mmCIF file of C-alpha atoms in Angstrom:
data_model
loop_
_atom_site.group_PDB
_atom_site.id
_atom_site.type_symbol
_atom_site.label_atom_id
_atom_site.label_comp_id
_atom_site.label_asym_id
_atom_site.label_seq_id
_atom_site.Cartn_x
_atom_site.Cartn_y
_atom_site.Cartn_z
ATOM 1 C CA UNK A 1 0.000 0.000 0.000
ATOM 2 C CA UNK A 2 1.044 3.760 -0.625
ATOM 3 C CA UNK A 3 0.033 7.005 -0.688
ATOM 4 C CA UNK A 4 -1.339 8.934 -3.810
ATOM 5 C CA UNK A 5 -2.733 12.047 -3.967
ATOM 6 C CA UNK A 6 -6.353 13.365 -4.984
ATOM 7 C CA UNK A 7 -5.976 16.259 -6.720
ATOM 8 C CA UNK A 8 -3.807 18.656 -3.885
ATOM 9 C CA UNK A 9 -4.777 15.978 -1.243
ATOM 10 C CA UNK A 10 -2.734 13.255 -0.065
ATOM 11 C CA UNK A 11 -4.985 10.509 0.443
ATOM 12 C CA UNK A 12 -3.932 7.631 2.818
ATOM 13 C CA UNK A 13 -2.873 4.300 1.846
ATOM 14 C CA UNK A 14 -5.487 1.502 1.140
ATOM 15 C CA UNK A 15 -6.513 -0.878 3.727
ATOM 16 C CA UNK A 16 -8.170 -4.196 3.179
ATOM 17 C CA UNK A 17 -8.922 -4.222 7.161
ATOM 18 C CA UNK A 18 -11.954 -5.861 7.941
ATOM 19 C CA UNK A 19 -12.715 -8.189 4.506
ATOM 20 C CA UNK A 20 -12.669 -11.724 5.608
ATOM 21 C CA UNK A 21 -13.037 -14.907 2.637
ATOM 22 C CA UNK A 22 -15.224 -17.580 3.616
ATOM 23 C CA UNK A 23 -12.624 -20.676 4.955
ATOM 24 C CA UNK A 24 -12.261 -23.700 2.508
ATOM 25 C CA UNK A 25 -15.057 -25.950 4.313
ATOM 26 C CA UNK A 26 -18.053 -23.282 3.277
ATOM 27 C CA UNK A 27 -16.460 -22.855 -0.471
ATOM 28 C CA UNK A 28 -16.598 -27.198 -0.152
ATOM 29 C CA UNK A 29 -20.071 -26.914 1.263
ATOM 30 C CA UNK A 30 -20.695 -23.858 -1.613
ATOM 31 C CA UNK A 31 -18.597 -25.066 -4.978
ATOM 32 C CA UNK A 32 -17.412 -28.084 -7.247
ATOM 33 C CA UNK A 33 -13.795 -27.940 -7.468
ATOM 34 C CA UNK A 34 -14.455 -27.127 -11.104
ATOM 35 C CA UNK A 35 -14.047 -23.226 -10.157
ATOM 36 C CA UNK A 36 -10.791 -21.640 -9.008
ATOM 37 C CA UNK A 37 -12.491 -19.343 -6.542
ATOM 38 C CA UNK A 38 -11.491 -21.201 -3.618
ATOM 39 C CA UNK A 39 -8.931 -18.449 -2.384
ATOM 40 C CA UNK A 40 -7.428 -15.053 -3.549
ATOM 41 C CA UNK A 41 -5.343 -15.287 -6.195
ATOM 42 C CA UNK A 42 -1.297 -13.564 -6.340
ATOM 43 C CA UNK A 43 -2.681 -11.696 -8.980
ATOM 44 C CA UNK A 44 -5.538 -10.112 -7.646
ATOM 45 C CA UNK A 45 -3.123 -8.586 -5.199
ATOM 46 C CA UNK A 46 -0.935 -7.176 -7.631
ATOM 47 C CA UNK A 47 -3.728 -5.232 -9.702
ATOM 48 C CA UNK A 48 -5.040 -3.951 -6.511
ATOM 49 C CA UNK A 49 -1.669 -2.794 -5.838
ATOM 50 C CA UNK A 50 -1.171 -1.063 -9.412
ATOM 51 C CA UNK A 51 -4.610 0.448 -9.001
ATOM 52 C CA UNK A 52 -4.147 2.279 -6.324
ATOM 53 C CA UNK A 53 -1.204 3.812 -7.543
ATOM 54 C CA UNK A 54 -2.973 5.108 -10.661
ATOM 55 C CA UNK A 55 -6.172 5.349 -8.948
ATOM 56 C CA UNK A 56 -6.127 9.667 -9.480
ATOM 57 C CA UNK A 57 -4.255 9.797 -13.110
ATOM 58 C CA UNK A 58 -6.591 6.865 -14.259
ATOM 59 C CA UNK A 59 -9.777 8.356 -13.263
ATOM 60 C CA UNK A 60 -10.741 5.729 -11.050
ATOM 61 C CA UNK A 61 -11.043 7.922 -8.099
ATOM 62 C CA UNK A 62 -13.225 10.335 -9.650
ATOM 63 C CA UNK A 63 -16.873 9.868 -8.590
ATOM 64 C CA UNK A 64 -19.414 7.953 -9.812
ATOM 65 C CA UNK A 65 -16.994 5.792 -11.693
ATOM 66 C CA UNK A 66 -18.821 2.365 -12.805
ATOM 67 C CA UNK A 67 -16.288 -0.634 -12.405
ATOM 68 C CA UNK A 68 -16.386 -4.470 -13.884
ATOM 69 C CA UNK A 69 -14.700 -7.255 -12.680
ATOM 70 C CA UNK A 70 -14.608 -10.535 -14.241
ATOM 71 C CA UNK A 71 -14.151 -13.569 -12.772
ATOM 72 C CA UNK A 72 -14.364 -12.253 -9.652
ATOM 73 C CA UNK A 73 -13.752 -15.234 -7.944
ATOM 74 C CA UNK A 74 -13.964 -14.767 -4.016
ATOM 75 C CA UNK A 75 -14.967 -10.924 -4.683
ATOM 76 C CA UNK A 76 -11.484 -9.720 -2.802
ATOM 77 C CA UNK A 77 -10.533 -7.704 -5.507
ATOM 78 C CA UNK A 78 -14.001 -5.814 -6.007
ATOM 79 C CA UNK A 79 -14.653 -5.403 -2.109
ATOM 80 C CA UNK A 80 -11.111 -3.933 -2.115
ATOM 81 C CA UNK A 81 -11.844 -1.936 -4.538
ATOM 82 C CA UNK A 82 -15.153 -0.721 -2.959
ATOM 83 C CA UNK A 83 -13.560 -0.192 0.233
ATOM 84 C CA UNK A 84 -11.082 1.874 -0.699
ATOM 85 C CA UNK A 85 -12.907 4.360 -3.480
ATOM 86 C CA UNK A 86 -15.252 6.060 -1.430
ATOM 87 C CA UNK A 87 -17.199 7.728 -4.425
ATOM 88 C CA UNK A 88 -17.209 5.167 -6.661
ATOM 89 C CA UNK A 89 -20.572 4.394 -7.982
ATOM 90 C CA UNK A 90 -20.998 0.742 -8.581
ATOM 91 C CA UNK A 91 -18.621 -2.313 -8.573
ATOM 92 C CA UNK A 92 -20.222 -5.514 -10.230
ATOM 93 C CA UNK A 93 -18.250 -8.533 -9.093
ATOM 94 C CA UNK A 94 -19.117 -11.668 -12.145
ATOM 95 C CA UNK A 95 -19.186 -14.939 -12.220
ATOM 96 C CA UNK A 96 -20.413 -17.918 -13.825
ATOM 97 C CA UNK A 97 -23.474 -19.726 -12.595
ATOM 98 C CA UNK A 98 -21.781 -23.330 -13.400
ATOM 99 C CA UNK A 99 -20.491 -25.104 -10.552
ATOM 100 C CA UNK A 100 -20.990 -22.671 -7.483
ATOM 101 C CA UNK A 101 -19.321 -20.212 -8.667
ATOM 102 C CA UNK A 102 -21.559 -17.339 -8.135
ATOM 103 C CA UNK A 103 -23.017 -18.685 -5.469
ATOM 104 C CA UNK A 104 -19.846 -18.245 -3.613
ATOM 105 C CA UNK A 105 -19.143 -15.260 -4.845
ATOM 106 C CA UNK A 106 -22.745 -13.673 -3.564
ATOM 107 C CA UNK A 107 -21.219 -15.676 0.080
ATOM 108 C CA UNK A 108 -18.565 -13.796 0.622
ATOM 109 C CA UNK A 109 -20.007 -10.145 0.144
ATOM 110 C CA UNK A 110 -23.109 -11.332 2.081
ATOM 111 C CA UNK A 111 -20.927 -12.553 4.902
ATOM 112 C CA UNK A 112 -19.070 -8.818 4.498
ATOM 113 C CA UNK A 113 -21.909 -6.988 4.763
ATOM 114 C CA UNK A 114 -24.107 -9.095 7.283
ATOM 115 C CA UNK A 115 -24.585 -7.128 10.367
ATOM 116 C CA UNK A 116 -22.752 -3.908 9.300
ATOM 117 C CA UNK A 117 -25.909 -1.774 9.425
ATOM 118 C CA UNK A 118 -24.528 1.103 10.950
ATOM 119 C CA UNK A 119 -22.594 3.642 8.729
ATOM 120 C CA UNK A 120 -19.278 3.378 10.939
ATOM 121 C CA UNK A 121 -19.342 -0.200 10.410
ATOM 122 C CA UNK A 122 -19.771 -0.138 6.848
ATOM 123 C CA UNK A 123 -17.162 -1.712 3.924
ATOM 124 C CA UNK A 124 -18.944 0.621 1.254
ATOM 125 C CA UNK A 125 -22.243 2.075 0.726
ATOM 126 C CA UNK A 126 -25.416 -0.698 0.513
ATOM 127 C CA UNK A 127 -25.852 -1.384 -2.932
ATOM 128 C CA UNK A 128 -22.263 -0.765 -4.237
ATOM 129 C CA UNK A 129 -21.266 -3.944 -4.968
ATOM 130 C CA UNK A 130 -23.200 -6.338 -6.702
ATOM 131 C CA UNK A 131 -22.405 -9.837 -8.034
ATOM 132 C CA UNK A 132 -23.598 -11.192 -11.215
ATOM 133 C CA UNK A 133 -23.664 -13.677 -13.371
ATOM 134 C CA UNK A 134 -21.705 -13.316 -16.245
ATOM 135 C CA UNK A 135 -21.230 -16.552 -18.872
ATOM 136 C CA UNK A 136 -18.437 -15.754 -21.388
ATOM 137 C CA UNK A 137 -19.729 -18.575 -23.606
ATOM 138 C CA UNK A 138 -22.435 -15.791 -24.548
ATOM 139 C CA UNK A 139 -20.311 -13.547 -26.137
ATOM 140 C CA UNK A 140 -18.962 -16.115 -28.774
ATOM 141 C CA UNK A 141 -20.987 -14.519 -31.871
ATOM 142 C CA UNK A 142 -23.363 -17.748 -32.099
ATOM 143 C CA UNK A 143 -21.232 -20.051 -31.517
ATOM 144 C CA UNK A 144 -22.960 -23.067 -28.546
ATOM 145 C CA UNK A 145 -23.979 -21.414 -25.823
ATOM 146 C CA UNK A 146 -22.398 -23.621 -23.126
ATOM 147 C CA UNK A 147 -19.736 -22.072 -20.181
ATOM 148 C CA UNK A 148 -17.646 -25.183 -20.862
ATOM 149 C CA UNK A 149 -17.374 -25.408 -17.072
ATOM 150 C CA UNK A 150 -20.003 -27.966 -16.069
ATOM 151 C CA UNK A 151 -23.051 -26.974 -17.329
ATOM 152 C CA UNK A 152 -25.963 -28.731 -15.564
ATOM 153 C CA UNK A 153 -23.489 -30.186 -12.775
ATOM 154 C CA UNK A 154 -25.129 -27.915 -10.052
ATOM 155 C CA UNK A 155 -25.505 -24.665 -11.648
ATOM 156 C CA UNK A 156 -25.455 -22.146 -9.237
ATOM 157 C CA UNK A 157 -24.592 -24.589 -6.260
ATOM 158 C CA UNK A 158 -28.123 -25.812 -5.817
ATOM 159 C CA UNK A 159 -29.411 -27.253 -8.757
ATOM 160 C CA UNK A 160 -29.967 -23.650 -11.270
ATOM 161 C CA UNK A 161 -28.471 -23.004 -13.156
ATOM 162 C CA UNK A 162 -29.627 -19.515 -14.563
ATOM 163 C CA UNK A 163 -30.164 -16.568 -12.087
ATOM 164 C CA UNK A 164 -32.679 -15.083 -14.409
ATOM 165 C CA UNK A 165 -35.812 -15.611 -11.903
ATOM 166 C CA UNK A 166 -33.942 -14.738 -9.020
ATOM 167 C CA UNK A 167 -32.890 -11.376 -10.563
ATOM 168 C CA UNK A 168 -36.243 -10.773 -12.060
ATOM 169 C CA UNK A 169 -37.748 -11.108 -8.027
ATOM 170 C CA UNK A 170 -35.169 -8.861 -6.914
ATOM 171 C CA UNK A 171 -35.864 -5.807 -9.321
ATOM 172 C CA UNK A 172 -40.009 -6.756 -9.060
ATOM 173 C CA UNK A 173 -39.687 -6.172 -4.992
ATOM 174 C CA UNK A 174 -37.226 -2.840 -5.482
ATOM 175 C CA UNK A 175 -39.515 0.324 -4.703
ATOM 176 C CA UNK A 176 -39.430 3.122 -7.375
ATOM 177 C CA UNK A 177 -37.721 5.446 -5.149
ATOM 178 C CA UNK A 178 -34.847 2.227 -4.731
ATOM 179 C CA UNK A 179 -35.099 1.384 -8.579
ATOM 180 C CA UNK A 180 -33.686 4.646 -9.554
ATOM 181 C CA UNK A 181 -30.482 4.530 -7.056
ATOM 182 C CA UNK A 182 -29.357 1.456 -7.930
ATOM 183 C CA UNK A 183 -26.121 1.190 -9.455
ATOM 184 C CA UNK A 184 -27.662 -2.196 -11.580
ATOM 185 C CA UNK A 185 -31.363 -1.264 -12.182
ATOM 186 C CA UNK A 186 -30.944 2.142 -13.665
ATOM 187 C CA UNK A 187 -29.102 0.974 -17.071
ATOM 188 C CA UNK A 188 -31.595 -1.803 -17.749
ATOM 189 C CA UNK A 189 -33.837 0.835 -19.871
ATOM 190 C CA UNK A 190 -31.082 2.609 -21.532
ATOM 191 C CA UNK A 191 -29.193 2.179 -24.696
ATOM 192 C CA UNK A 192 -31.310 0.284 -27.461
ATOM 193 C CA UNK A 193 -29.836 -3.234 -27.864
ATOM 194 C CA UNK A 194 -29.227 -2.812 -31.662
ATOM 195 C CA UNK A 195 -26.359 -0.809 -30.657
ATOM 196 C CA UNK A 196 -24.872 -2.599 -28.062
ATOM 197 C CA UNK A 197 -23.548 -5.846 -29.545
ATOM 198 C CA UNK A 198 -22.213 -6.871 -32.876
ATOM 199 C CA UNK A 199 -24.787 -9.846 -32.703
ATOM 200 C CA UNK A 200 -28.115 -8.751 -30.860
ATOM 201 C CA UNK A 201 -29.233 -12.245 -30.828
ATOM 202 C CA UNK A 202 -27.054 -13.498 -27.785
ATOM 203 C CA UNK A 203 -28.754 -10.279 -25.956
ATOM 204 C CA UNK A 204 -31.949 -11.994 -24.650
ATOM 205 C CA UNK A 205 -30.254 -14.460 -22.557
ATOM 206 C CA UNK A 206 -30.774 -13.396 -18.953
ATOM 207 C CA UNK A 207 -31.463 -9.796 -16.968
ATOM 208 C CA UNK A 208 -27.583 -9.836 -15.914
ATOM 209 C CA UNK A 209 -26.685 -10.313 -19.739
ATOM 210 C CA UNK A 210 -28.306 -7.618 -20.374
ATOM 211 C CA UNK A 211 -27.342 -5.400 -17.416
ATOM 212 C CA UNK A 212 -23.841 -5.918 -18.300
ATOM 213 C CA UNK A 213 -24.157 -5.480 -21.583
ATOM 214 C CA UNK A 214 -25.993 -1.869 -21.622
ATOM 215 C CA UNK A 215 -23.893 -0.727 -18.392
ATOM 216 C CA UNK A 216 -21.612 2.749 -19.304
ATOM 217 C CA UNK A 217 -18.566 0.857 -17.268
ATOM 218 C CA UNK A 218 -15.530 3.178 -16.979
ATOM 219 C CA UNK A 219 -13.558 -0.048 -15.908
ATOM 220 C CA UNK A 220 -13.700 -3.522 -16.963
ATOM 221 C CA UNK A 221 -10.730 -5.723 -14.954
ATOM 222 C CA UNK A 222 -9.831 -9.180 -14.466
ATOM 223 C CA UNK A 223 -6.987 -10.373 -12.788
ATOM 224 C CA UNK A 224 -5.924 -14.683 -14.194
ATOM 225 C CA UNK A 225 -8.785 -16.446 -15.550
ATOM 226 C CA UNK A 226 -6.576 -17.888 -18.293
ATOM 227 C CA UNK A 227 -6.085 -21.628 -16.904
ATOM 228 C CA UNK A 228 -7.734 -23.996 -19.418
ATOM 229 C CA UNK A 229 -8.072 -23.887 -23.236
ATOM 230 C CA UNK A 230 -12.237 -22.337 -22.702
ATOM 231 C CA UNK A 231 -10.852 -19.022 -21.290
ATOM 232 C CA UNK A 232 -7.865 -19.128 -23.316
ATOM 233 C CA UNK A 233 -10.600 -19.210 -26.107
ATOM 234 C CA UNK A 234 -13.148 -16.965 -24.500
ATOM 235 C CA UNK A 235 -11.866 -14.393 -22.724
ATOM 236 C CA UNK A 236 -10.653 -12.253 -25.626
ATOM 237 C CA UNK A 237 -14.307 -12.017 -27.178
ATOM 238 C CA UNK A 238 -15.524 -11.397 -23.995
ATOM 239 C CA UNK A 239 -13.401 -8.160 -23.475
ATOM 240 C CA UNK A 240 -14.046 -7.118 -26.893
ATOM 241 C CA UNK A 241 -17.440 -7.445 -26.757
ATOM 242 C CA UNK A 242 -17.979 -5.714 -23.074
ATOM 243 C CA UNK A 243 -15.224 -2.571 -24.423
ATOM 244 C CA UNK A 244 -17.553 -2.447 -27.429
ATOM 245 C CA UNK A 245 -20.867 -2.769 -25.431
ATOM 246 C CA UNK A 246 -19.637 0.004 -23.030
ATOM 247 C CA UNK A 247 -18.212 2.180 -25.196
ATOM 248 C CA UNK A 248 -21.705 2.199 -27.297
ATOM 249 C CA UNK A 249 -23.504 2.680 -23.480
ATOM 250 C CA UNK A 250 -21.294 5.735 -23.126
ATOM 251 C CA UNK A 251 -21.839 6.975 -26.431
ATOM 252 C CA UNK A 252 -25.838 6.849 -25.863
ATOM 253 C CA UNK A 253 -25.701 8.214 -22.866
ATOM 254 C CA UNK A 254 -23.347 11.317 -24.025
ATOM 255 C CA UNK A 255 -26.170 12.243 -26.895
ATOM 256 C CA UNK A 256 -28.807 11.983 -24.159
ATOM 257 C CA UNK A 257 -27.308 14.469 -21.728
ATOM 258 C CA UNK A 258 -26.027 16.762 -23.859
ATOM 259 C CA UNK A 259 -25.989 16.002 -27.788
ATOM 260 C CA UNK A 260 -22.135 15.064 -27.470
ATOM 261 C CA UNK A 261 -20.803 12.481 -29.686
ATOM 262 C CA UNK A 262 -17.092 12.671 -28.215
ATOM 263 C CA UNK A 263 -16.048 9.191 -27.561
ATOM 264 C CA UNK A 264 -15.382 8.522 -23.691
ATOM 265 C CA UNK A 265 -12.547 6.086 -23.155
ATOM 266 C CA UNK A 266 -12.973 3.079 -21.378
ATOM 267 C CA UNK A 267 -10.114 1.551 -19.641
ATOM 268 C CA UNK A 268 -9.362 -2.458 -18.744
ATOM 269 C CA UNK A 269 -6.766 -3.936 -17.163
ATOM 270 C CA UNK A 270 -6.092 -7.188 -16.220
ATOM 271 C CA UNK A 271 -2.898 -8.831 -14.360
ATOM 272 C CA UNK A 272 -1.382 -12.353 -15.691
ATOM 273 C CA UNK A 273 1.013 -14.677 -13.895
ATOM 274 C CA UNK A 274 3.506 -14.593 -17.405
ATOM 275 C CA UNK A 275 4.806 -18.607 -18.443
ATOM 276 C CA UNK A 276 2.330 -20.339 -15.906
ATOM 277 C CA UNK A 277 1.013 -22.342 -18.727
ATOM 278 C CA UNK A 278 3.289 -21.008 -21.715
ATOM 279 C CA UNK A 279 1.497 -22.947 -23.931
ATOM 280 C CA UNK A 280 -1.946 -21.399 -23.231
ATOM 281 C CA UNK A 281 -0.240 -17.529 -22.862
ATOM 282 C CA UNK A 282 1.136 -18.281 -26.965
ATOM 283 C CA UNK A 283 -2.525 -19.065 -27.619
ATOM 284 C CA UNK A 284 -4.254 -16.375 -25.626
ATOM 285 C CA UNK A 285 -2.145 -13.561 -26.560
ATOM 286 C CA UNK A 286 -2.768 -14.237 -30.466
ATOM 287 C CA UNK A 287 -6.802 -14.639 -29.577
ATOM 288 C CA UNK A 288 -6.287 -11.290 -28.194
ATOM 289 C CA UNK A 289 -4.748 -9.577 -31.688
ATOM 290 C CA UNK A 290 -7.359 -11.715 -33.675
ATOM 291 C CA UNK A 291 -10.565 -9.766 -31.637
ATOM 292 C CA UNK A 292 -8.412 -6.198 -31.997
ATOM 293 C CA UNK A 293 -7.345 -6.074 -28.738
ATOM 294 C CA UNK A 294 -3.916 -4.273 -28.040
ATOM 295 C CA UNK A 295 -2.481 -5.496 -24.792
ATOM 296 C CA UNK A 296 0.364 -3.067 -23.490
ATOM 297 C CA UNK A 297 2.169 -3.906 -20.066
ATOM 298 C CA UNK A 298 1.998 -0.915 -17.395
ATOM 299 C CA UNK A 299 3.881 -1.235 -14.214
ATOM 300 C CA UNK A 300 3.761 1.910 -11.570
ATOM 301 C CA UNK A 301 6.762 4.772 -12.294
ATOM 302 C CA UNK A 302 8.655 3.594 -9.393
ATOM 303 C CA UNK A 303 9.230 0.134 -10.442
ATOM 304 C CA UNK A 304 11.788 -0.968 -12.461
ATOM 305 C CA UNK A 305 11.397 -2.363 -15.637
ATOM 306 C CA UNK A 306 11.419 -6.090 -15.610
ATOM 307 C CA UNK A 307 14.145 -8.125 -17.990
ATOM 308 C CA UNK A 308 12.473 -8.769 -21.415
ATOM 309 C CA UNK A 309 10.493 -11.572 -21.876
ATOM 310 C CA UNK A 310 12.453 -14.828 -23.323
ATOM 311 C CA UNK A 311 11.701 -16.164 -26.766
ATOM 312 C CA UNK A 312 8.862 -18.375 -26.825
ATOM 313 C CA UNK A 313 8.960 -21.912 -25.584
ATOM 314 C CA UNK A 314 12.973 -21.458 -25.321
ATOM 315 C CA UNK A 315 13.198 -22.262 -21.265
ATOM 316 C CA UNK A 316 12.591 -25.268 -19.919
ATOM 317 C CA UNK A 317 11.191 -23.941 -16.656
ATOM 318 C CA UNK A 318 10.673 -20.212 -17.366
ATOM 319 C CA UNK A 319 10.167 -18.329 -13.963
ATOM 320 C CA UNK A 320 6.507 -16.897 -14.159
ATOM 321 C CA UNK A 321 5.939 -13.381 -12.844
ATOM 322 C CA UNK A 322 2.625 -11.374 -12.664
ATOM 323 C CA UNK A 323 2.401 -8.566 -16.003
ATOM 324 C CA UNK A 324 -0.746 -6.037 -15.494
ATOM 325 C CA UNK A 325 -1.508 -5.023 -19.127
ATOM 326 C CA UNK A 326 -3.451 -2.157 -20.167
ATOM 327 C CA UNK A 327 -6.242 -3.447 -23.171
ATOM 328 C CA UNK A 328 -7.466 -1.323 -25.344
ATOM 329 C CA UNK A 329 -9.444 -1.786 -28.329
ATOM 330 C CA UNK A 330 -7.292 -1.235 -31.522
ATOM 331 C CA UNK A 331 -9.401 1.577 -33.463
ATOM 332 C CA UNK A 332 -9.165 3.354 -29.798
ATOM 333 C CA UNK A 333 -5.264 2.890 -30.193
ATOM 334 C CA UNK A 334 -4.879 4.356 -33.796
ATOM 335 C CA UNK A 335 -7.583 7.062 -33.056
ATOM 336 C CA UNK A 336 -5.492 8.062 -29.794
ATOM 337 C CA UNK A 337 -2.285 8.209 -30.989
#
């Protein structure tokens, strides 16, 4: 943790005091081994750690910033993140249904924010962060729509495997007055569809779909959830299609406000453990050029820069180390400069 500054105010160093992971029996009693959200991951750490020091020249500290995590996992890294960014406006922690997986995740910020009524004993604000599911096999331009993670083995931990009807009960029993303050709710009737996708017809799929597809996120983030040949496959087409879907969201919501078309920038960044699976990094990294994605490695000013990466497959035991890369979509690169 360190120090940054807020425009002429030095604001103190993070904390994660006080956010606690369910142990390993309740993720037993909650998930299949299938998922790898068992613990918090080296590389959620690190991304929290390069956040904060960018957290004023990024943006992210300005309020009402809208951030996405994927693969969220135990939800450290978006409670952090909630914790710490006191004006922040929303942080949707994702997951897939398959397997427990967002079951657990919903676990752990429930257990957070049980019995912390009181605003001194609050994490962050009610109704900051949100978990949701998020299946990446929906965002494969028609290909089967099917995780790849256990589909029908459990679902959501108890036999569901969609969360559609429980989301649908939650936003029937939200008042009016509570329907226009929430952080999830409120982008559900904006942005028409046709804009929002490059194929509409993977759109109708469930109310989080759609939430997360019509959301104006100023940060989509992800921290290793490359670890089989599915998200080697996936995840590439997920982050283009969210950058794309958000970018359009921010566009609508621009001409709405004030007739501007001026493009606002959305920014991703996601931290990988480097030569874990060298195999699968060859493979992902070349996924990510085919959907347009420029991946550029960002490291805080004080750090130095690491030794350049050895030629592919040249090492017998390459020593992995965790990269945060910038993503950005290429047209956004060229147009940028």
């Amino acid at each position: 943790a360190r120090a940054y500054r807020q425009g002429s105010v030095a604001m103190p160093p993070w904390s994660c005091d006080g956010i606690v992971v369910c142990d390993n029996f309740e993720y037993m009693d909650t998930a299949t081994f299938a998922t790898t959200g068992g613990h918090v991951w080296p590389a959620a750490a690190r991304l929290l750690e390069y956040l904060e020091a960018v957290a004023d020249t990024s943006g992210l500290s300005v309020p009402g910033v809208r951030v996405l995590e994927l693969g969220a996992g135990t939800g450290w890294l978006a409670m952090a993140l909630a914790k710490n960014l006191p004006h922040v406006k929303s942080v949707c922690a994702t997951e897939m249904a398959a397997g427990g997986a967002l079951r657990w995740l919903r676990r752990n910020i429930e257990t957070n924010e049980s019995g912390r009524t009181e605003e001194l004993t609050r994490l962050w604000k009610p109704g900051v962060v949100t978990a949701r599911e998020c299946d990446w096999s929906l965002y494969l331009g028609g290909e089967e729509t099917r995780s790849g993670y256990g589909d029908g083995e459990g679902g959501d931990g108890d036999g569901v495997t969609s969360t559609a009807a429980e989301t649908n009960t939650e936003i029937r029993n939200k008042t009016p007055e509570t329907r226009k303050s929430s952080p999830d709710t409120e982008t559900l009737q904006s942005s028409p569809p046709e804009t929002l996708h490059s194929s509409p017809e993977t759109l109708h799929k469930t109310p989080d779909h759609e939430m997360l597809n019509k959301t104006p996120w100023d940060f989509i983030i992800g921290s290793d959830l490359v670890y089989d040949d599915n998200g080697t496959r996936m995840l590439p087409k997920v982050f283009r299609a969210l950058l794309d879907c958000a970018a359009a969201a921010h566009l609508e919501k621009s001409k709405t406000n004030s007739g501007d078309t001026k493009q606002t920038p959305v920014r991703a960044f996601y931290a990988h453990t480097k030569y874990r699976y060298e195999l699968r990094d060859i493979e992902f990294f070349s996924h990510m050029r085919e959907a347009k994605l420029v991946m550029t490695e960002v490291r805080e000013k004080n750090l130095q820069t690491p030794p350049s990466s050895p030629e592919a497959l040249s090492q017998l035991f390459p020593e992995p180390r965790i990269a945060v890369f910038r993503i950005t979509r290429a047209e956004d690169e060229e147009r940028d400069g």
